[in-house]
CSV table of C-alpha atoms in Angstrom, one decimal:
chain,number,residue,atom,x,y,z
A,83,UNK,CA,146.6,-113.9,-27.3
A,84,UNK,CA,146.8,-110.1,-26.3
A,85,UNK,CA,146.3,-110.0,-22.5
A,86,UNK,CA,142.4,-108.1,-22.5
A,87,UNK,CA,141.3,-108.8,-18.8
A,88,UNK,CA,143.6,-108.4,-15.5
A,89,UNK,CA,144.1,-110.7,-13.4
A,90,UNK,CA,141.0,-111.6,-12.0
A,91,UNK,CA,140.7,-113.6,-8.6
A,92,UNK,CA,138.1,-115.6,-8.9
A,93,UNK,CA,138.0,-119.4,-8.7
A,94,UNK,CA,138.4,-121.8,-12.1
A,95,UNK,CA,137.0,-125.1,-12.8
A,96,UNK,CA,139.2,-127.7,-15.0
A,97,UNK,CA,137.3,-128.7,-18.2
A,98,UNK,CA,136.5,-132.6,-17.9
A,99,UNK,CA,134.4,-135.5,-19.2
A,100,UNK,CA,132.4,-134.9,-16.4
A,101,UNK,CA,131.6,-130.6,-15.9
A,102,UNK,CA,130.1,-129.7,-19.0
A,103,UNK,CA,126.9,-130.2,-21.1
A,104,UNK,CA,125.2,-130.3,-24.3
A,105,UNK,CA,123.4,-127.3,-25.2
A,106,UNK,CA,120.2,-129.6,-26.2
A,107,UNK,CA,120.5,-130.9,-22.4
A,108,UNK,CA,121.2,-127.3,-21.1
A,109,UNK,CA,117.5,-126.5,-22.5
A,110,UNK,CA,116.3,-129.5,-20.4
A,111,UNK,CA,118.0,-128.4,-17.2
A,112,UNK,CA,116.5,-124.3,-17.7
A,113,UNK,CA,113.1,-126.4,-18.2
A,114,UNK,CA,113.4,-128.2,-15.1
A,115,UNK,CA,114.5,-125.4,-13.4
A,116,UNK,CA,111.4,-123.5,-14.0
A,117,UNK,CA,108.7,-126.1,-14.0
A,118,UNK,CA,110.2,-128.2,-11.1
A,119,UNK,CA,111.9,-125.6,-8.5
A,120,UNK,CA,109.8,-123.2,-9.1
A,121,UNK,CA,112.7,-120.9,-10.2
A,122,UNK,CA,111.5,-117.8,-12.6
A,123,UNK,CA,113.1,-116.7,-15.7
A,124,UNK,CA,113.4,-113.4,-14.4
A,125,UNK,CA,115.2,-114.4,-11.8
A,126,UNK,CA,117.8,-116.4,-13.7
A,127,UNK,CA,118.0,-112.9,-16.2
A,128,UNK,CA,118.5,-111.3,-13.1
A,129,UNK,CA,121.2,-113.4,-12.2
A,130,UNK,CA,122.7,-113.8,-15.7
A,131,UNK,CA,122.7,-109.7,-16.0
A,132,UNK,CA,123.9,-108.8,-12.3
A,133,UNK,CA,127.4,-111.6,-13.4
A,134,UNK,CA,127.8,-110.2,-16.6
A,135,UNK,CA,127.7,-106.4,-15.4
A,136,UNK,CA,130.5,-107.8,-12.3
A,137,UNK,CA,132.1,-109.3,-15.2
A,138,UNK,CA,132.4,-106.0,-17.1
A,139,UNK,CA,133.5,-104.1,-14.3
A,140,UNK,CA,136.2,-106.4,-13.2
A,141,UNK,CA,137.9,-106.1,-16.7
A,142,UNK,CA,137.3,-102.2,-16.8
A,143,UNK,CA,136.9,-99.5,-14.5
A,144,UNK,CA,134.7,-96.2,-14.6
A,145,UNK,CA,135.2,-94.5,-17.1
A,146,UNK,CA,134.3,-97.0,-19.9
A,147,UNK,CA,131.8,-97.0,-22.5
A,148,UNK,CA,129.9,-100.2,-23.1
A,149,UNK,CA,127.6,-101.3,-25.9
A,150,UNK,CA,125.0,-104.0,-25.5
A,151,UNK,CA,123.6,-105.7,-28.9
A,152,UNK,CA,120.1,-106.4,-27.9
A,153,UNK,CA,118.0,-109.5,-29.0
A,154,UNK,CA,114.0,-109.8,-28.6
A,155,UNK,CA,114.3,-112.3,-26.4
A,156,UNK,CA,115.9,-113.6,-22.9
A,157,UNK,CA,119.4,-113.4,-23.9
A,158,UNK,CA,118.6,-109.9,-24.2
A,159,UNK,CA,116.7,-109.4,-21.3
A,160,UNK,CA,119.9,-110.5,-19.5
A,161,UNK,CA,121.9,-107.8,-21.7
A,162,UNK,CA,119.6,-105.3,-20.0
A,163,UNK,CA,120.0,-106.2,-16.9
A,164,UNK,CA,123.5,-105.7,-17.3
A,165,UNK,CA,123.0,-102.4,-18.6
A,166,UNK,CA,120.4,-101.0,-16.0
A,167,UNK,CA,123.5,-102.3,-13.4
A,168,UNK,CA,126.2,-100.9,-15.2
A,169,UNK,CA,124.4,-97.5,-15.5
A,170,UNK,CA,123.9,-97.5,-12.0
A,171,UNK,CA,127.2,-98.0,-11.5
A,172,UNK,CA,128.3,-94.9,-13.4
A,173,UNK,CA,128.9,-96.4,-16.9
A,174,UNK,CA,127.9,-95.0,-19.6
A,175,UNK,CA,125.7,-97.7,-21.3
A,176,UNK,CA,124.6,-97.4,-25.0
A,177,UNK,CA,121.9,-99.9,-26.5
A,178,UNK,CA,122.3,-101.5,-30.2
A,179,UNK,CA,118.2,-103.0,-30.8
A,180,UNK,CA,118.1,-104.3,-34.2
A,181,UNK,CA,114.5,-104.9,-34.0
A,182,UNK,CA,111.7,-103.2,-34.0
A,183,UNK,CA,109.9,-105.1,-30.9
A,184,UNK,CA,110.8,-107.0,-27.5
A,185,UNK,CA,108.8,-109.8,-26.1
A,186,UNK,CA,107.5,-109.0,-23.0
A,187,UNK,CA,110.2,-109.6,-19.8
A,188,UNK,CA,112.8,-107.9,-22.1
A,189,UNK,CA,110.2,-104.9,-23.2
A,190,UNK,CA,110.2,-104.5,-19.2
A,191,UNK,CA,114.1,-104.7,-18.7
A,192,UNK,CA,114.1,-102.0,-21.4
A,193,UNK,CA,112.0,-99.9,-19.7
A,194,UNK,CA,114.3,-100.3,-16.7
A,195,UNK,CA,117.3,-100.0,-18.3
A,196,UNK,CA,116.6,-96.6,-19.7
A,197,UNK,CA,115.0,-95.3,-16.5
A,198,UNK,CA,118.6,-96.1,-14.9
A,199,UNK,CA,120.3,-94.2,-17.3
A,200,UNK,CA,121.2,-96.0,-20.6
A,201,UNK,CA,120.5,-94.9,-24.2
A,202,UNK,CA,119.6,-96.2,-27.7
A,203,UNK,CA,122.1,-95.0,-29.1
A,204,UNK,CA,124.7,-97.1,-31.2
A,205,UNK,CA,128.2,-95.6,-30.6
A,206,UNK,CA,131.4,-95.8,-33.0
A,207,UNK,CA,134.3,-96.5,-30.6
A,208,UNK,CA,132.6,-98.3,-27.4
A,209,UNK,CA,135.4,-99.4,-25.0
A,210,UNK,CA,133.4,-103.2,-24.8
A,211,UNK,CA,131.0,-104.4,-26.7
A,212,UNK,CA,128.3,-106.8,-26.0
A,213,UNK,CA,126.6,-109.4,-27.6
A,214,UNK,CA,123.3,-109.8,-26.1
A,215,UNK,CA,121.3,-110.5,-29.1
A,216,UNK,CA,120.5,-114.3,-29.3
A,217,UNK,CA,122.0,-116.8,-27.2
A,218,UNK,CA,121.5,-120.4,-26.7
A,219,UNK,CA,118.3,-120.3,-28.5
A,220,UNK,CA,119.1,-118.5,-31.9
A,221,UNK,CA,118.2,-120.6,-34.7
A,222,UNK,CA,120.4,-120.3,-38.1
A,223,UNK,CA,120.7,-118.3,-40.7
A,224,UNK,CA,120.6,-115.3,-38.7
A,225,UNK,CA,118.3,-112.3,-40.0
A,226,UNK,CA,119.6,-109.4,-42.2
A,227,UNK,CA,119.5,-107.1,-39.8
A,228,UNK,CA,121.3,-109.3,-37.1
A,229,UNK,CA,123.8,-110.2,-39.7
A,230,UNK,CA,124.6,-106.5,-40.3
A,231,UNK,CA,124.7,-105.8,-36.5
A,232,UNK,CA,127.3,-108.4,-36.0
A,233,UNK,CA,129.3,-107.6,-39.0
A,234,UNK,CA,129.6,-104.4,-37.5
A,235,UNK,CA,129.7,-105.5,-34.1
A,236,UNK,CA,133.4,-107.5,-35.1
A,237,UNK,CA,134.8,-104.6,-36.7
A,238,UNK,CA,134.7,-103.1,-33.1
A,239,UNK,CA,138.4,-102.5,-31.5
A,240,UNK,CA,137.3,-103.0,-28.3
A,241,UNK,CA,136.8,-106.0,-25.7
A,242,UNK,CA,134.0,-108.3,-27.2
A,243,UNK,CA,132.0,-110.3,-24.8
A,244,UNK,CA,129.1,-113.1,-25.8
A,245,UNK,CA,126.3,-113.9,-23.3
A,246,UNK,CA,126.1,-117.4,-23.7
A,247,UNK,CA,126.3,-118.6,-27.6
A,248,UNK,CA,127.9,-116.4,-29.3
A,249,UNK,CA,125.1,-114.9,-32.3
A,250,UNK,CA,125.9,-116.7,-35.6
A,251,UNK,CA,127.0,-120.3,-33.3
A,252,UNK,CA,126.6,-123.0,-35.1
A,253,UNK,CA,126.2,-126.2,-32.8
A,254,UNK,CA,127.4,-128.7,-35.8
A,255,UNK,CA,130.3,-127.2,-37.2
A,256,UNK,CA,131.6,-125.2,-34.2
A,257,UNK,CA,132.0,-122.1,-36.0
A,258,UNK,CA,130.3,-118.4,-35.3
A,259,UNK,CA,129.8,-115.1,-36.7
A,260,UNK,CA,130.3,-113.1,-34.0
A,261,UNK,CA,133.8,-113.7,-32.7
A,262,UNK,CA,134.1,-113.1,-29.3
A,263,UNK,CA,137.7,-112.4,-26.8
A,264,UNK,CA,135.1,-113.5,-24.0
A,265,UNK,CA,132.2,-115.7,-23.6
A,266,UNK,CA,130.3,-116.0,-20.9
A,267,UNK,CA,127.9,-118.8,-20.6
A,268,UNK,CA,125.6,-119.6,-18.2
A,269,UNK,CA,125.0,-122.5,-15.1
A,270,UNK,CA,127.4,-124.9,-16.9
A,271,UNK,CA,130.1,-125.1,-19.3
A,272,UNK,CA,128.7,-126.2,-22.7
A,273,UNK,CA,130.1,-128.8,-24.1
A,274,UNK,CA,130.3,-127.4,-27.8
A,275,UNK,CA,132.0,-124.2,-26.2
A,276,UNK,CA,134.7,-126.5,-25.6
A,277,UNK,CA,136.9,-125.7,-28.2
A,278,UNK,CA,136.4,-122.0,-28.3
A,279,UNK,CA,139.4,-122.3,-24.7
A,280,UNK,CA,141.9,-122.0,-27.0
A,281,UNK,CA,141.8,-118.7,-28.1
A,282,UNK,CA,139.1,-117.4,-26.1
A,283,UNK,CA,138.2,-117.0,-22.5
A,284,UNK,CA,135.4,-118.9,-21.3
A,285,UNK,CA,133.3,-118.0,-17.4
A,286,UNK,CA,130.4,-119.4,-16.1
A,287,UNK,CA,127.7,-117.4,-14.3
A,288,UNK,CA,126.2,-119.1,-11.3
A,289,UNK,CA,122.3,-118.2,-12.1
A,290,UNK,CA,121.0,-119.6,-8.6
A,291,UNK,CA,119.9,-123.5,-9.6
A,292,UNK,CA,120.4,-125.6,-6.2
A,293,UNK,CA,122.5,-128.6,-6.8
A,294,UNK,CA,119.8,-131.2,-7.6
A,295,UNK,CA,119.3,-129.5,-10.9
A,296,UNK,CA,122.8,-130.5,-11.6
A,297,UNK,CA,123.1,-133.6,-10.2
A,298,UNK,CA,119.9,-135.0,-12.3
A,299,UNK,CA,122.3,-134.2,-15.0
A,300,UNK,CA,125.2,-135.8,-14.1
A,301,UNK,CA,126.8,-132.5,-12.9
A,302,UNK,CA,128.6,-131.5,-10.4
A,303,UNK,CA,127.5,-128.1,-9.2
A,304,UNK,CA,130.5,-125.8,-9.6
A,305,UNK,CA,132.2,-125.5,-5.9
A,306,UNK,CA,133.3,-122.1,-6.9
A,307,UNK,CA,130.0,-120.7,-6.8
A,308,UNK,CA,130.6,-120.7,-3.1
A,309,UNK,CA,132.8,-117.7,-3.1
A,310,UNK,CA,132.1,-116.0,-6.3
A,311,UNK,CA,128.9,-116.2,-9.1
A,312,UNK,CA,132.0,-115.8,-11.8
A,313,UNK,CA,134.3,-119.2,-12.4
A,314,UNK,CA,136.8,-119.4,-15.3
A,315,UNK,CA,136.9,-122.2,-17.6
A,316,UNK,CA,140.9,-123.5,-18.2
A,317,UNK,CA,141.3,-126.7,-20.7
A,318,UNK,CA,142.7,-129.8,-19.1
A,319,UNK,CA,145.7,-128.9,-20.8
């Protein structure tokens, strides 16, 4: 695979029986995490955005123009937060929102994004593109107007990143529209991402969940997120 990231000091975790999780239980453990410790969505997009922006600038420097495909709902949001850092940080940041509306959080991480400096505006020739759109809640087939924003999205000669599930993942046959050279999933390795290490490269974000949220999973909380919120993935192989 064509070397698209430097190398990046950051800690990795070893994919085994025992560090990585269903999507259906990954739901479960952003339920808990809300309803039991009191955490907030917005904080965890916060936390998903804030990684993925580090991310981005860890693979390229200023000057580089990034794209974010924005969904309606929290995947997006976190594509936004991305983008209101990123702009802050002297990126240019150009927004791809193939619907019409944005429930509410993400309306408000618009709103923030574009007051930091980013633009709807699709670009041609970004320098990484983003795929914000749906993540581990997208439900199949995809819309027209998704499927054309992907389609377009892959034809990009650029440095793809996913947030999470790549848009067009389907959890049964382990195949995807969007074909990303990065994903970067969230809390925990999934376990369907699994074989996706072969040709891709795979981090986790650390969103902020305290360890009992793992361990009433049967997780161990990655040790990594001690000295960094970004951990690769590497196969046991």
């Amino acid at each position: 695979m064509t070397k698209i990231v430097p190398d990046l000091n950051m800690p990795e975790i070893r994919i085994r029986n025992f560090n990585h999780l269903l999507i259906d239980k990954f739901r479960e453990m952003d339920y808990l995490s809300v309803q039991e410790f009191k955490i907030p969505v917005e904080l965890m997009m916060e936390n998903a955005g804030l990684q993925l922006a580090r991310l981005v600038a860890l693979i390229k420097p200023v000057p580089c123009e990034v794209l974010i495909g924005v969904g309606t709902g929290n995947n997006g949001g976190g594509g936004l937060v991305a983008a209101r850092r990123l702009a802050g940080w002297g990126y240019p940041v150009f927004l791809d929102l193939p619907a019409d509306y944005l429930q509410a959080l993400p309306g408000l991480q618009l709103e923030r994004a574009l007051a930091a400096g980013a633009l709807i505006q699709p670009i041609d020739h970004p320098d990484i593109f983003i795929d914000a759109y749906l993540g581990f809640s997208q439900r199949l087939p995809l819309s027209p107007e998704y499927l054309e924003a992907i389609n377009t999205a892959n034809h990009h000669k650029c440095v793809k990143i996913s947030l999470d599930l790549p848009t067009g993942f389907d959890k049964l046959t382990g195949e995807t529209f969007f074909k990303p050279d990065i994903i970067l999933t969230l809390a925990s390795m999934k376990t369907e991402l699994i074989p996706f290490l072969d040709n891709t490269l795979i981090f986790i974000a650390d969103l902020g969940l305290p360890r009992e949220v793992y361990a009433r999973f049967g997780l161990k909380q990655p040790e990594g997120f001690r000295q960094s919120g970004l951990i690769r993935c590497r196969s046991n192989g």
